[in-house]
Coordinates of C-alpha atoms in Angstrom, one line a residue:
Chain A
M1 CA 36.3 126.7 122.5
S2 CA 34.5 124.0 124.6
L3 CA 36.1 122.0 127.4
W4 CA 35.6 118.9 125.4
R5 CA 37.4 120.3 122.4
F6 CA 40.3 121.4 124.6
F7 CA 40.5 117.9 126.0
L8 CA 40.7 116.4 122.5
V9 CA 43.3 118.8 121.3
I10 CA 45.6 118.1 124.3
L11 CA 45.0 114.4 123.9
R12 CA 45.8 114.5 120.2
F13 CA 49.1 116.5 120.6
N14 CA 50.2 114.1 123.3
A15 CA 49.3 111.0 121.3
V16 CA 51.3 112.0 118.2
T17 CA 54.3 113.9 119.5
F18 CA 57.4 111.8 119.9
G19 CA 60.3 112.4 122.2
G20 CA 58.5 113.9 125.1
G21 CA 57.8 117.5 125.9
Y22 CA 59.7 120.1 124.1
T23 CA 58.3 119.3 120.7
I24 CA 54.7 119.9 121.8
I25 CA 55.2 123.5 122.9
P26 CA 55.4 125.0 119.3
L27 CA 52.3 122.9 118.4
L28 CA 50.3 124.3 121.3
K29 CA 51.4 127.8 120.6
Q30 CA 50.4 127.6 117.0
Y31 CA 47.0 126.1 117.9
F32 CA 46.0 128.3 120.8
V33 CA 47.7 131.6 119.8
E34 CA 47.6 131.7 116.0
N35 CA 44.6 129.5 115.1
K36 CA 42.2 129.9 117.9
K37 CA 43.4 133.2 119.2
V38 CA 42.3 132.4 122.8
L39 CA 45.7 133.1 124.3
E40 CA 48.5 135.8 123.9
E41 CA 51.9 134.6 122.8
D42 CA 53.4 136.0 125.9
E43 CA 51.1 134.0 128.2
V44 CA 52.2 130.8 126.5
L45 CA 55.8 131.8 127.0
K46 CA 55.2 132.5 130.7
L47 CA 53.4 129.2 131.3
T48 CA 56.0 127.1 129.4
T49 CA 58.8 128.8 131.3
L50 CA 57.1 127.9 134.6
A51 CA 56.3 124.3 133.4
Q52 CA 60.0 123.8 132.4
S53 CA 61.4 125.0 135.7
G54 CA 59.1 122.9 137.8
P55 CA 59.6 119.2 138.7
G56 CA 58.1 116.2 137.0
V57 CA 56.7 116.0 133.5
M58 CA 56.9 119.3 131.6
V59 CA 53.9 118.6 129.3
V60 CA 51.6 117.8 132.1
S61 CA 52.4 121.0 133.8
A62 CA 52.1 123.0 130.6
S63 CA 48.7 121.4 129.8
L64 CA 47.5 122.0 133.5
L65 CA 48.4 125.7 133.2
L66 CA 46.8 126.0 129.8
G67 CA 43.6 124.4 131.1
Y68 CA 43.5 126.6 134.2
R69 CA 44.0 129.8 132.1
L70 CA 41.2 128.8 129.8
F71 CA 38.7 127.1 132.0
G72 CA 39.8 127.3 135.6
I73 CA 40.2 124.3 137.9
K74 CA 38.1 122.1 135.5
G75 CA 40.4 122.9 132.6
A76 CA 43.4 122.1 134.8
L77 CA 42.1 118.6 135.5
V78 CA 41.1 118.1 131.9
G79 CA 44.5 119.2 130.7
I80 CA 46.2 116.7 133.1
M81 CA 44.0 113.9 131.8
G82 CA 44.7 114.8 128.2
A83 CA 48.4 114.7 128.7
V84 CA 48.6 111.5 130.8
L85 CA 46.1 109.2 129.0
P86 CA 48.1 108.7 125.8
P87 CA 51.4 107.4 127.3
L88 CA 49.4 105.5 129.9
V89 CA 47.4 103.5 127.4
I90 CA 50.2 103.1 124.9
I91 CA 52.8 101.9 127.3
S92 CA 50.4 99.7 129.3
I93 CA 49.7 97.8 126.1
I94 CA 53.4 97.6 125.0
S95 CA 54.3 96.5 128.6
L96 CA 51.9 93.5 128.4
F97 CA 53.3 92.4 125.0
Y98 CA 56.8 93.0 126.3
Q99 CA 56.4 90.6 129.2
Q100 CA 55.2 88.0 126.7
F101 CA 57.8 88.4 124.0
R102 CA 61.0 89.6 125.7
S103 CA 62.4 86.1 125.8
N104 CA 61.5 85.5 122.1
L105 CA 64.7 84.8 120.1
W106 CA 64.0 87.6 117.5
V107 CA 62.9 90.2 120.0
S108 CA 65.9 89.7 122.3
A109 CA 68.2 89.7 119.3
A110 CA 66.9 93.0 118.1
L111 CA 66.9 94.4 121.7
A112 CA 70.6 93.5 122.1
G113 CA 71.5 95.8 119.2
I114 CA 69.0 98.4 120.3
G115 CA 70.6 98.4 123.9
G116 CA 73.9 99.4 122.4
T117 CA 72.4 102.3 120.4
V118 CA 70.5 103.5 123.5
V119 CA 73.7 103.7 125.5
S120 CA 75.3 105.9 122.8
I121 CA 72.2 108.1 122.5
L122 CA 72.3 108.7 126.2
F123 CA 75.9 109.4 126.3
I124 CA 75.8 112.0 123.6
T125 CA 72.6 113.6 125.0
V126 CA 74.2 113.9 128.4
F127 CA 77.2 115.6 126.7
N128 CA 75.0 118.1 125.0
M129 CA 73.1 118.7 128.2
A130 CA 76.4 119.4 130.0
K131 CA 77.5 121.8 127.3
N132 CA 74.2 123.5 127.7
A133 CA 74.3 123.7 131.5
L134 CA 77.8 125.1 131.4
K135 CA 76.8 128.1 129.4
T136 CA 75.7 130.3 132.3
N137 CA 77.7 130.6 135.6
P138 CA 80.3 128.1 134.3
V139 CA 82.3 127.8 137.5
F140 CA 79.3 127.2 139.8
S141 CA 77.6 124.9 137.2
G142 CA 80.8 122.9 136.7
L143 CA 81.2 122.6 140.5
M144 CA 77.6 121.3 140.9
M145 CA 78.0 118.9 138.1
T146 CA 81.3 117.4 139.3
A147 CA 80.2 117.3 142.9
S148 CA 77.0 115.4 142.1
F149 CA 78.8 113.1 139.7
A150 CA 81.3 112.2 142.4
A151 CA 78.6 111.8 145.1
G152 CA 76.6 109.6 142.8
L153 CA 79.5 107.4 141.6
L154 CA 81.6 107.2 144.7
T155 CA 79.3 107.5 147.7
D156 CA 76.1 105.9 148.9
I157 CA 74.4 109.3 149.4
R158 CA 70.8 109.0 148.2
T159 CA 69.9 110.7 145.0
S160 CA 67.0 112.5 146.7
V161 CA 69.5 114.0 149.3
I162 CA 71.8 115.2 146.5
I163 CA 68.9 116.8 144.6
F164 CA 67.5 118.4 147.7
S165 CA 70.8 119.9 148.9
V166 CA 71.7 121.2 145.4
G167 CA 68.3 122.8 145.0
L168 CA 68.4 124.5 148.4
L169 CA 72.0 125.7 148.0
S170 CA 71.2 127.1 144.6
L171 CA 68.1 128.9 145.9
I172 CA 70.0 130.5 148.8
L173 CA 73.0 131.5 146.6
F174 CA 70.9 133.0 143.8
S175 CA 68.7 134.8 146.3
F176 CA 71.6 136.5 148.0
Y177 CA 73.7 137.3 144.9
K178 CA 72.9 138.5 141.5
E179 CA 73.4 136.1 138.6
E180 CA 76.3 138.2 137.3
Q181 CA 78.1 138.1 140.7
I182 CA 78.3 134.3 140.7
P183 CA 81.2 133.0 138.4
Chain B
M1 CA 50.3 97.2 150.0
I2 CA 51.9 97.1 146.5
L3 CA 49.8 99.9 145.0
W4 CA 50.5 102.2 147.9
Q5 CA 54.2 101.5 147.6
L6 CA 54.1 102.2 143.8
Y7 CA 52.4 105.5 144.5
R8 CA 54.8 106.5 147.2
V9 CA 57.9 105.6 145.2
F10 CA 56.7 107.4 142.0
L11 CA 55.6 110.4 144.1
T12 CA 59.1 110.9 145.4
I13 CA 60.5 110.6 141.9
G14 CA 58.0 113.1 140.6
A15 CA 58.8 115.6 143.3
L16 CA 62.5 115.4 142.7
S17 CA 63.0 115.1 139.0
F18 CA 64.0 118.5 137.8
G19 CA 65.5 119.5 134.5
G20 CA 63.6 117.6 131.8
G21 CA 63.0 114.0 130.6
Y22 CA 66.2 112.2 131.4
A23 CA 66.3 113.6 135.0
I24 CA 64.3 110.6 136.0
L25 CA 67.0 108.1 135.0
P26 CA 69.1 108.3 138.2
F27 CA 66.0 107.6 140.2
I28 CA 64.8 104.7 138.1
Q29 CA 68.2 103.1 138.4
K30 CA 68.9 103.7 142.1
V31 CA 65.3 103.3 143.4
V32 CA 63.3 101.2 141.0
V33 CA 66.1 98.9 139.9
E34 CA 68.6 98.7 142.8
E35 CA 66.4 99.3 145.8
M36 CA 62.9 98.0 144.9
H37 CA 64.0 95.4 142.3
W38 CA 60.9 96.2 140.2
L39 CA 63.0 96.3 137.0
T40 CA 66.2 94.7 135.9
I41 CA 68.8 97.1 134.4
V42 CA 68.2 95.4 131.0
E43 CA 64.5 96.1 131.3
M44 CA 65.4 99.7 132.1
T45 CA 67.4 100.0 128.9
D46 CA 64.4 98.6 127.0
V47 CA 62.1 101.1 128.6
I48 CA 64.4 103.9 127.4
A49 CA 64.3 102.5 123.9
I50 CA 60.5 102.0 124.0
S51 CA 60.2 105.6 125.2
Q52 CA 62.2 107.0 122.3
M53 CA 59.9 105.0 119.8
T54 CA 56.5 106.1 121.3
P55 CA 54.9 109.4 122.1
G56 CA 55.0 110.7 125.6
P57 CA 57.7 111.7 128.1
I58 CA 60.1 109.1 129.7
S59 CA 58.8 109.6 133.3
L60 CA 55.2 108.8 132.4
N61 CA 56.3 105.9 130.2
A62 CA 58.5 104.4 132.9
A63 CA 55.7 104.8 135.5
S64 CA 53.2 103.0 133.2
F65 CA 55.7 100.3 132.3
V66 CA 56.8 99.6 135.9
G67 CA 53.2 99.9 137.1
T68 CA 51.9 97.3 134.6
K69 CA 54.7 94.9 135.3
I70 CA 54.2 95.1 139.2
A71 CA 50.4 95.4 139.4
G72 CA 48.7 95.4 136.1
L73 CA 46.6 98.2 134.7
S74 CA 45.8 99.6 138.2
G75 CA 49.5 99.7 138.9
A76 CA 50.1 101.8 135.7
V77 CA 47.3 104.2 136.7
V78 CA 48.6 104.5 140.3
A79 CA 52.3 105.0 139.3
S80 CA 51.4 107.6 136.7
I81 CA 49.2 109.5 139.1
G82 CA 52.0 109.3 141.7
V83 CA 54.7 110.7 139.4
I84 CA 52.5 113.7 138.5
T85 CA 51.0 114.5 141.9
P86 CA 53.7 116.8 143.2
Q87 CA 53.9 118.9 140.1
C88 CA 50.1 119.2 139.8
I89 CA 49.8 120.5 143.4
L90 CA 52.7 122.9 142.9
M91 CA 51.4 124.2 139.5
L92 CA 47.8 124.6 140.8
I93 CA 49.1 126.7 143.6
L94 CA 51.4 128.8 141.3
S95 CA 48.8 129.2 138.5
R96 CA 46.9 131.8 140.5
Y97 CA 50.0 133.9 140.8
L98 CA 51.2 133.3 137.3
F99 CA 48.2 134.7 135.5
S100 CA 47.8 137.6 137.9
G101 CA 51.1 139.0 136.7
K102 CA 53.4 138.0 139.6
E103 CA 56.8 136.7 138.8
I104 CA 57.7 133.3 140.1
V105 CA 61.5 133.1 140.4
F106 CA 62.3 130.5 143.2
L107 CA 62.1 127.5 140.8
E108 CA 64.4 129.1 138.3
K109 CA 66.9 129.9 141.1
M110 CA 66.8 126.3 142.2
L111 CA 67.2 125.1 138.6
K112 CA 70.5 127.0 138.2
G113 CA 72.2 124.4 140.3
L114 CA 69.9 121.5 139.6
K115 CA 70.4 121.5 135.9
P116 CA 74.2 120.8 136.0
A117 CA 73.8 118.5 139.1
V118 CA 71.2 116.3 137.2
V119 CA 73.6 116.0 134.3
G120 CA 76.3 114.6 136.7
L121 CA 73.8 112.2 138.1
I122 CA 72.5 111.0 134.7
L123 CA 76.2 110.4 133.7
V124 CA 76.6 108.1 136.7
S125 CA 73.5 106.1 135.5
V126 CA 74.7 105.9 131.9
I127 CA 78.1 104.6 132.9
G128 CA 76.3 101.9 134.9
L129 CA 74.2 101.1 131.9
V130 CA 77.2 100.6 129.6
E131 CA 78.5 97.8 131.8
S132 CA 75.1 96.0 132.0
V133 CA 74.3 96.4 128.4
I134 CA 77.6 95.2 127.1
F135 CA 78.2 92.5 129.7
P136 CA 74.7 91.5 131.0
K137 CA 76.0 88.3 132.5
G138 CA 78.9 90.1 134.4
G139 CA 82.7 90.0 133.9
F140 CA 84.4 90.2 130.5
Y141 CA 83.2 87.8 127.8
L142 CA 82.3 87.8 124.1
D143 CA 79.3 86.2 122.5
K144 CA 76.9 86.9 119.6
T145 CA 74.6 89.0 121.8
N146 CA 77.1 91.3 123.3
I147 CA 79.1 91.7 120.1
A148 CA 75.8 92.9 118.6
S149 CA 75.4 95.4 121.5
M150 CA 79.0 96.7 121.0
V151 CA 78.4 97.2 117.3
G152 CA 75.1 98.9 118.1
M153 CA 76.9 101.2 120.4
I154 CA 79.6 102.2 118.0
V155 CA 77.2 102.7 115.1
G156 CA 74.7 104.6 117.4
A157 CA 77.5 107.0 118.5
V158 CA 78.5 107.7 114.9
L159 CA 74.9 108.3 113.8
M160 CA 74.2 110.4 116.9
I161 CA 77.2 112.7 116.1
K162 CA 75.8 112.9 112.5
K163 CA 72.5 114.0 114.1
M164 CA 70.4 111.3 112.6
D165 CA 66.8 111.1 113.9
I166 CA 66.8 109.0 117.2
T167 CA 63.9 106.8 116.1
K168 CA 65.9 105.7 113.0
I169 CA 69.0 105.1 115.1
I170 CA 67.1 102.7 117.3
M171 CA 65.6 100.9 114.3
I172 CA 69.1 100.4 112.9
G173 CA 70.1 99.1 116.3
G174 CA 67.4 96.5 116.0
I175 CA 68.6 95.5 112.6
I176 CA 72.1 95.2 113.8
G177 CA 70.9 93.0 116.7
L178 CA 68.9 90.7 114.5
S179 CA 71.6 90.3 111.8
F180 CA 74.5 89.7 114.2
T181 CA 72.7 87.3 116.5
L182 CA 71.1 85.3 113.8
S183 CA 73.9 85.1 111.2
L184 CA 77.0 84.5 113.3

């Protein structure tokens, strides 16, 4: 597979996959492991696990790691570009139209209803995320969830400080104790 | 300079958003909306809706949207590069270890606490959103627009529980908005 072909594939997957990252992974796996046979399934699993546990945009990390594995540094850069370009182009165009039409009667009427549905979508998504996060180490997870909720709602502590402290605490705790030892 | 400011703000957001797409919401709300005043909370809701209807992850969509609004196309480019800079540096460093068979566990250990913490923070943002979506002018009142939002919210909740596709739910929200505002 050529570098150019790789770029086009990453670009295409990122341009047609809705709802962000997680839907792209099975597509990538199918293409690179089953169709092109340039990667082992276990390599894709390893790189997506790393991409998911890192900060930022999961698809960008996954495309970078794929590119690096196949073509080295060049591939990593091409992977990044392929993942970033579609949303950059699409949203920039939408954003320009948005500034023009937001005050239009029809558009603002539609967006009033949409705003309501977005709130519900978020609420239920957060609820599902919470259920998911509480599956392992429920006491510790519940404590972290409640503490950051309270800190975010009731205090002026910066979000960055909350994230940094929780990350550090969690790293220390899970380095000294085994996962099974933490309730 | 505005471009440098955009880059710096989105760099911080990119470095600290752990745990998937919605992890960026608390930062967008606290930093981009409340601190920098680059978006209104209503615009933030619109960005989330647009993100659900277009390909691409929320963080990149938000970066492009805010960037375009503040500084045009160059703003969108700068904010997008900013939001991915930290992860790209980190992944480039880690990629050498990953494919030579070493296990990388420190991120997963951090994520144990960060995952639930992020859920708590997102909930704070969503609670903030309810108020500004339902009563954008502040205080309690009823008019065509916010009745449409309330109906959208209720219908949205029901359809979400019934696991309808999110894109469709948003389109139904648009229809509700149009029919209420224009017919009442």
